[in-house]
mmCIF file of C-alpha atoms and ligand atoms in Angstrom:
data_model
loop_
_atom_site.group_PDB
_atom_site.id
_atom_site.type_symbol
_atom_site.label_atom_id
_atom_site.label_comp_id
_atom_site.label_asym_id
_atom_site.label_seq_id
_atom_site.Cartn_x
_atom_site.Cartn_y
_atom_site.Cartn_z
ATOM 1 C CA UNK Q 308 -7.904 155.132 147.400
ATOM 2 C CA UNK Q 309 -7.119 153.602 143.963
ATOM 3 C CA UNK Q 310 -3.842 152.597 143.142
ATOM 4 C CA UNK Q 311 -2.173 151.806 140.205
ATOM 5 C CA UNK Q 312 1.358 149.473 140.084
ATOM 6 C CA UNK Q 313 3.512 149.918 137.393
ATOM 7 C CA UNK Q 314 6.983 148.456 136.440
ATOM 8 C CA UNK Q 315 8.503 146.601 133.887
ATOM 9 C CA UNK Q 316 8.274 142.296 134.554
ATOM 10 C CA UNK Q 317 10.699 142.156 137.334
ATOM 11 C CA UNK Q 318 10.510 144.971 138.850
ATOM 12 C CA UNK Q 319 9.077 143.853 142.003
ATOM 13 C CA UNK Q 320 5.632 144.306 141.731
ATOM 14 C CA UNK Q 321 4.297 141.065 143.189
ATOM 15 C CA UNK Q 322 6.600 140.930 145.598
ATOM 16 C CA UNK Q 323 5.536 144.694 146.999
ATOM 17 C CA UNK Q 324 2.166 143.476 147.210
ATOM 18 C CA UNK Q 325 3.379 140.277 149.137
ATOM 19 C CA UNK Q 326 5.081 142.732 151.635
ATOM 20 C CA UNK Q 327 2.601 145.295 151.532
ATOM 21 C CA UNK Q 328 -0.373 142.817 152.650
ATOM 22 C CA UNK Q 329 1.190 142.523 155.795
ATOM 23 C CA UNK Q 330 0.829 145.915 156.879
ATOM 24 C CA UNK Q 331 -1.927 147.089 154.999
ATOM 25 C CA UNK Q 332 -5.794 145.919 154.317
ATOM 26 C CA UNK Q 333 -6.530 146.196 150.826
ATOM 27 C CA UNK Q 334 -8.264 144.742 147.764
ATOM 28 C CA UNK Q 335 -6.073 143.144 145.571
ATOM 29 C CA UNK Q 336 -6.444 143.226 141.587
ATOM 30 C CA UNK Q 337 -3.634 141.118 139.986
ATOM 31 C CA UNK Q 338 -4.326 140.861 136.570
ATOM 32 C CA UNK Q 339 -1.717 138.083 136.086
ATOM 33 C CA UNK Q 340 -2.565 135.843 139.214
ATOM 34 C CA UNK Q 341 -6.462 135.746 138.012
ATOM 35 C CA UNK Q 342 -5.881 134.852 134.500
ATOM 36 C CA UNK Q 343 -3.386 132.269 135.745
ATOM 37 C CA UNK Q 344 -6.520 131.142 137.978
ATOM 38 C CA UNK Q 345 -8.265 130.900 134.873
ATOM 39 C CA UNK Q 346 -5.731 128.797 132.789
ATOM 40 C CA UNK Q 347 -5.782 126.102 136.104
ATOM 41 C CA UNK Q 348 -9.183 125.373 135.504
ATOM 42 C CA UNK Q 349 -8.161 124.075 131.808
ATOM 43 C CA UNK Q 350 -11.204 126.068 130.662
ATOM 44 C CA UNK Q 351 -11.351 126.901 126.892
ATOM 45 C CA UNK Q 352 -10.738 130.758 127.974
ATOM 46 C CA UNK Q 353 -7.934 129.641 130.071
ATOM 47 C CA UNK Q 354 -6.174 127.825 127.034
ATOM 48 C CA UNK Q 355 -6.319 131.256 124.794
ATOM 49 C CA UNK Q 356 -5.144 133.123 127.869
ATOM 50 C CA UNK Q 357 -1.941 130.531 128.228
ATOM 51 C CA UNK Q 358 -1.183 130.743 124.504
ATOM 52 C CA UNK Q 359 -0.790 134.701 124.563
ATOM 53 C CA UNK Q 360 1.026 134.452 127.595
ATOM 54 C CA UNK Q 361 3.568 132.083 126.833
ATOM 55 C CA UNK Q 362 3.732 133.905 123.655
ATOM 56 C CA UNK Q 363 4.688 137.158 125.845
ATOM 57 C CA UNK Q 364 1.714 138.497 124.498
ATOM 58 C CA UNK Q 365 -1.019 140.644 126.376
ATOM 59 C CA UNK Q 366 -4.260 139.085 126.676
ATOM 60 C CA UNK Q 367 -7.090 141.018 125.160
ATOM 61 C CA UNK Q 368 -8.460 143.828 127.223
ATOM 62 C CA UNK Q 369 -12.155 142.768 127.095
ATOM 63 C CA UNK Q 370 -11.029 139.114 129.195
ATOM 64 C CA UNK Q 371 -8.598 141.540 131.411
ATOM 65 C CA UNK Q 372 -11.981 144.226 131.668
ATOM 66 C CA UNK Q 373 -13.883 140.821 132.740
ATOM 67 C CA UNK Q 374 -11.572 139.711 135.405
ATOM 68 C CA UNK Q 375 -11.598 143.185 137.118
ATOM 69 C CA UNK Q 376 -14.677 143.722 137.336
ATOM 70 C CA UNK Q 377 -15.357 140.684 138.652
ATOM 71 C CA UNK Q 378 -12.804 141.531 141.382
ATOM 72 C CA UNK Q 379 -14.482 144.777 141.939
ATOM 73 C CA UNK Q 380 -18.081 143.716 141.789
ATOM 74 C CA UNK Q 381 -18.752 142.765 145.626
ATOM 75 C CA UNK Q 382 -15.473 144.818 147.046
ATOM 76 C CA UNK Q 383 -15.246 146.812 150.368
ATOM 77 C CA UNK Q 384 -12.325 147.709 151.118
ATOM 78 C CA UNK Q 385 -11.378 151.145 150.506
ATOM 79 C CA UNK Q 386 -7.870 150.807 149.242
ATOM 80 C CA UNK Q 387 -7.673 149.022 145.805
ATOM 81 C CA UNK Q 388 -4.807 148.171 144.840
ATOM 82 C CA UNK Q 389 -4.293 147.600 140.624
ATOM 83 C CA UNK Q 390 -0.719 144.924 139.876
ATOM 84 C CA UNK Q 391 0.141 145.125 136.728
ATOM 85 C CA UNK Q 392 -2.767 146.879 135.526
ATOM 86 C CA UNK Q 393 -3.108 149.083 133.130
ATOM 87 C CA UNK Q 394 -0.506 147.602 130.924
ATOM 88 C CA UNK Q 395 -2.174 150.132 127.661
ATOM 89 C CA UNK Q 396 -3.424 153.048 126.823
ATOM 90 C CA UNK Q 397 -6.940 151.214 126.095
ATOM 91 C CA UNK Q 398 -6.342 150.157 129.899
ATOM 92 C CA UNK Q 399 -5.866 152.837 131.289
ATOM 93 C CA UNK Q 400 -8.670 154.510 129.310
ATOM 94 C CA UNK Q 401 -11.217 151.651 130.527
ATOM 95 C CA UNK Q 402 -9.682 152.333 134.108
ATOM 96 C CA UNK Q 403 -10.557 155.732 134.083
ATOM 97 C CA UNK Q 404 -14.252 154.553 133.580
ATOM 98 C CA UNK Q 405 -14.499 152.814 136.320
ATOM 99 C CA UNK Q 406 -12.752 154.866 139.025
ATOM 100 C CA UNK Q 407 -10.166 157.432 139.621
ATOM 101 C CA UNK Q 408 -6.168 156.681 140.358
ATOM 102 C CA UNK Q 409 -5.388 158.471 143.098
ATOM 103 C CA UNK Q 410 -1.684 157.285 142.818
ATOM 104 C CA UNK Q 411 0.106 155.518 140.546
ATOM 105 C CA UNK Q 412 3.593 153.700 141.975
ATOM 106 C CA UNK Q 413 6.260 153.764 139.373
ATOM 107 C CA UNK Q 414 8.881 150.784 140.454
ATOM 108 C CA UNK Q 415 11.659 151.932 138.362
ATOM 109 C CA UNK Q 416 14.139 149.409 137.342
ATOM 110 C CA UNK Q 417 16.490 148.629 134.565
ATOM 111 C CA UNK Q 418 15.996 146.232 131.641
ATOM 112 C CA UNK Q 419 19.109 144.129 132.736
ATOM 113 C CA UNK Q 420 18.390 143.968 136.259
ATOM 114 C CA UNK Q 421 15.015 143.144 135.719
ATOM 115 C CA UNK Q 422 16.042 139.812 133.485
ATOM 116 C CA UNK Q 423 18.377 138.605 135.724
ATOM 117 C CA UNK Q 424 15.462 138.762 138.592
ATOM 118 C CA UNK Q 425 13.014 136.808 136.684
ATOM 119 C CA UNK Q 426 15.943 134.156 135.766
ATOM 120 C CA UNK Q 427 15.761 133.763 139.653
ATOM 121 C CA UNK Q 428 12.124 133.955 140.284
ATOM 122 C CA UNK Q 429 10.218 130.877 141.806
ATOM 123 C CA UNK Q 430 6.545 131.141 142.317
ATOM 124 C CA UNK Q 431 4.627 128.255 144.627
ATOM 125 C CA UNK Q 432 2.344 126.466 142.528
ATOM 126 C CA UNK Q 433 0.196 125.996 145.739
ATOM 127 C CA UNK Q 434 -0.056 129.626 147.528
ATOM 128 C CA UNK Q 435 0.960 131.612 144.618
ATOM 129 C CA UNK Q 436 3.879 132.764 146.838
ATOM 130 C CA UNK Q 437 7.184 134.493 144.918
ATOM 131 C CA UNK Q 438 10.500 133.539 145.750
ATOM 132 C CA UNK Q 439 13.918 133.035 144.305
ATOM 133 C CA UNK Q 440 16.224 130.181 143.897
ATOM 134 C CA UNK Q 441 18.765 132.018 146.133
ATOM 135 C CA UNK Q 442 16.471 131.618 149.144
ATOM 136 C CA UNK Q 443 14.503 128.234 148.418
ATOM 137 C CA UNK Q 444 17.482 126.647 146.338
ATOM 138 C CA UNK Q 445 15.104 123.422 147.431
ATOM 139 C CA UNK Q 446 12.369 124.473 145.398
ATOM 140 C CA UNK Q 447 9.788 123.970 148.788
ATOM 141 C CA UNK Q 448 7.867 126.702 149.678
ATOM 142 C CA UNK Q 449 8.441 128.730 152.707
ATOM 143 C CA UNK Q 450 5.371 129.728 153.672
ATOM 144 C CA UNK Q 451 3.063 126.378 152.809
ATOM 145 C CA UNK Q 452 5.543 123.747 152.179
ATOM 146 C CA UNK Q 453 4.184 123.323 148.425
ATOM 147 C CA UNK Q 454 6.463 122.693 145.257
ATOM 148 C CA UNK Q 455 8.451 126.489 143.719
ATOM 149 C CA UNK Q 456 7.943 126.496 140.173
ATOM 150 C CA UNK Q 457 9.455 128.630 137.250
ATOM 151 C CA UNK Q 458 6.698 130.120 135.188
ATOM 152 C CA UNK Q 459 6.220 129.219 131.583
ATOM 153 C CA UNK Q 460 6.790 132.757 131.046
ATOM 154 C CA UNK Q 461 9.745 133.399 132.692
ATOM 155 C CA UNK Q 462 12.467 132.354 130.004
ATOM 156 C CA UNK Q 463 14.632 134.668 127.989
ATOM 157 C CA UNK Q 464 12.909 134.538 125.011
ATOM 158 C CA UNK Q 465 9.371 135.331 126.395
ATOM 159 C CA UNK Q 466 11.161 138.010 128.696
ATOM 160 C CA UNK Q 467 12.598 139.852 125.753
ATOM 161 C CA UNK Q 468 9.172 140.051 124.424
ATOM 162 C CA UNK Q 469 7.477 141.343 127.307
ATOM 163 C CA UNK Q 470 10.097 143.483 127.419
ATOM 164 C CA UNK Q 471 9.159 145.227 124.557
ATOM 165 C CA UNK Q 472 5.584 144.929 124.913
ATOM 166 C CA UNK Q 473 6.062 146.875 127.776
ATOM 167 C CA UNK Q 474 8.384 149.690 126.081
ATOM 168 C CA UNK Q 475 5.754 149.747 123.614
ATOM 169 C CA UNK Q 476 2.747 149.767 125.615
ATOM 170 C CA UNK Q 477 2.706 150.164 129.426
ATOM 171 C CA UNK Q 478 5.719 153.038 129.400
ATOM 172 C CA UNK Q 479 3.985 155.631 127.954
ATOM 173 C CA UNK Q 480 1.518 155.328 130.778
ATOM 174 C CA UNK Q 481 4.660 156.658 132.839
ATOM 175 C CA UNK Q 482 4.164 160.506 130.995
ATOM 176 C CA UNK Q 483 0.676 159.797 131.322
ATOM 177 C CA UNK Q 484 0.356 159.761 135.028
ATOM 178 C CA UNK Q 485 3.018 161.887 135.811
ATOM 179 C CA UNK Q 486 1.144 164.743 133.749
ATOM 180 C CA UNK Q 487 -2.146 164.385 135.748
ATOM 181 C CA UNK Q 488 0.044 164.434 138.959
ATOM 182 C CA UNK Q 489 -0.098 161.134 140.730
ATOM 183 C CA UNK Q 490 2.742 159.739 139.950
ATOM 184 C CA UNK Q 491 5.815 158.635 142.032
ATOM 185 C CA UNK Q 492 8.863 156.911 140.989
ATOM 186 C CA UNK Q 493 10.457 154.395 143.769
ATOM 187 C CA UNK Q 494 13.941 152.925 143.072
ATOM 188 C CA UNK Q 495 13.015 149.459 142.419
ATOM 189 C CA UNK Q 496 17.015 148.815 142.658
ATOM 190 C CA UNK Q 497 16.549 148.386 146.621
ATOM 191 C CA UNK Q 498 15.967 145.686 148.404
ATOM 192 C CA UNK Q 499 12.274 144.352 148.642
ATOM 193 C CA UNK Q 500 12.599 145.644 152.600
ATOM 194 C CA UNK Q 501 13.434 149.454 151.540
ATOM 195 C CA UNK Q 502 11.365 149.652 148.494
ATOM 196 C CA UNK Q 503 8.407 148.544 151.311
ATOM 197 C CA UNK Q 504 9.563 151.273 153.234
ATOM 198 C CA UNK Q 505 9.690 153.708 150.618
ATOM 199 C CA UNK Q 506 6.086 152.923 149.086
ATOM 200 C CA UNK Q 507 4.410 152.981 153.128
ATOM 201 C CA UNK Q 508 5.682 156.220 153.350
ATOM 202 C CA UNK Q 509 3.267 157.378 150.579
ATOM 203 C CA UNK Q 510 0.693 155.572 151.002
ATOM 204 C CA UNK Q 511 -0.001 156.349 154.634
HETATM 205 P P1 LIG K 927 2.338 139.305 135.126
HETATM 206 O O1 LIG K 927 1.984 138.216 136.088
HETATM 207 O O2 LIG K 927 1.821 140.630 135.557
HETATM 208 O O3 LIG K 927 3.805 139.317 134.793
HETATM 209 O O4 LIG K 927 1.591 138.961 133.755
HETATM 210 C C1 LIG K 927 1.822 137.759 133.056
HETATM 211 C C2 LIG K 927 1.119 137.785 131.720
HETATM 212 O O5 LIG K 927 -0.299 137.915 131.916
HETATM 213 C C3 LIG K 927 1.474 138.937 130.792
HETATM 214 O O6 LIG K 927 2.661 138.705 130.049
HETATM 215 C C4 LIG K 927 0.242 138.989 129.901
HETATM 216 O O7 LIG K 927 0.227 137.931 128.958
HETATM 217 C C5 LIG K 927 -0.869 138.720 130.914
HETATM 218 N N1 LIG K 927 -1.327 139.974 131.543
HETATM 219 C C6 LIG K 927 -1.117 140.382 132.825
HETATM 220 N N2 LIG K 927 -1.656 141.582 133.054
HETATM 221 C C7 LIG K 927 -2.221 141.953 131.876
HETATM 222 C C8 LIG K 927 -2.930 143.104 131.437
HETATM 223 N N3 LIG K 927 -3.175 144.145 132.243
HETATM 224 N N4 LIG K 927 -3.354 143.136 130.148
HETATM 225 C C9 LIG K 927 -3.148 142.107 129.304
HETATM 226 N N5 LIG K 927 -2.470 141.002 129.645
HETATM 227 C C10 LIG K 927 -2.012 140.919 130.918
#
């Protein structure tokens, strides 16, 4: 089963995949966490990567192409699960491809909320964990004691852009999937507990 995450920045889709790990076995494709895998190794591809994303930019779909199938290449597990991926109609074309979406999970969330959540977002430099200031005011991490950061990204400016890189770009793959029938819209309003509960309900 192939399934597709989309949202706007915010919405929740990290930490559904967080929660959802717990209860489910499946490969994980996160498009962001590899290519901020990449830009730790201070390789020359990892310094273009970092200067489109801290321009709010999306990296170019041929590096994003190379990171999935890398992820793919050796998997078996038979539910894939694609975060933040497609993020274009070129994307989702190249997805296509490669295999069929069986469902794609539409967190649904507005613009407003969505800004004031990444204001608040902490990810652990260490584990990759996500987290807000509201829990870990302390900036340690609750799960492996390492230092909570604020991503370079995560600043109004950049937001606004990715904002509109996304109304742009990703929404239209909203129509798109909800014309070929696999779409379904959760509330992303909820807490991260009953949007959980609503996505294990169609998944299982
Ligand atoms: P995310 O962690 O999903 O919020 O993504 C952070 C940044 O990584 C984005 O603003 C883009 O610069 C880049 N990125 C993540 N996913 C993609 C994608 N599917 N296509 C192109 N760039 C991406």
């Amino acid at each position: 089963m192939n399934i597709v995450l989309l949202g706007i920045q915010g919405s929740g889709k990290g930490t559904l995949v967080q929660d959802l790990s717990k209860h489910l076995d499946f490969l994980l494709v996160s498009v962001g966490s590899s290519l901020r895998d990449e830009i730790a190794t201070g390789s020359k591809l990892g310094k273009l990567i970092k200067s489109k994303m801290d321009k709010g930019e999306l990296v170019d779909t041929n590096i994003v192409m190379d990171t999935i199938n890398k992820k793919l290449s050796d998997n078996k597990k038979s539910i894939v699960i694609f975060d933040g991926f497609p993020r274009s109609r070129e994307q989702a074309d190249e997805l296509d491809k490669i295999c069929n979406v069986d469902l794609a999970i539409y967190l649904n969330l507005k613009k407003e909320d969505a800004l004031k959540r990444i204001m608040n977002r902490l990810t652990c430099s260490k584990c990759g964990n996500i987290t807000t200031r509201v829990k870990c005011p302390d900036l340690v991490c609750p799960v492996c004691n390492g230092k909570l950061t604020v991503r370079s990204d995560d600043t109004p400016e950049v937001a606004n852009k990715r904002f509109e890189q996304y109304r742009l770009e990703t929404e239209p793959l909203i129509k798109r999937y909800r014309e070929s029938g696999v779409l379904v819209e959760i509330d992303a309003s909820k807490t991260p507990n009953e949007v959980l509960k609503a996505v294990m309900k169609v998944i299982k």
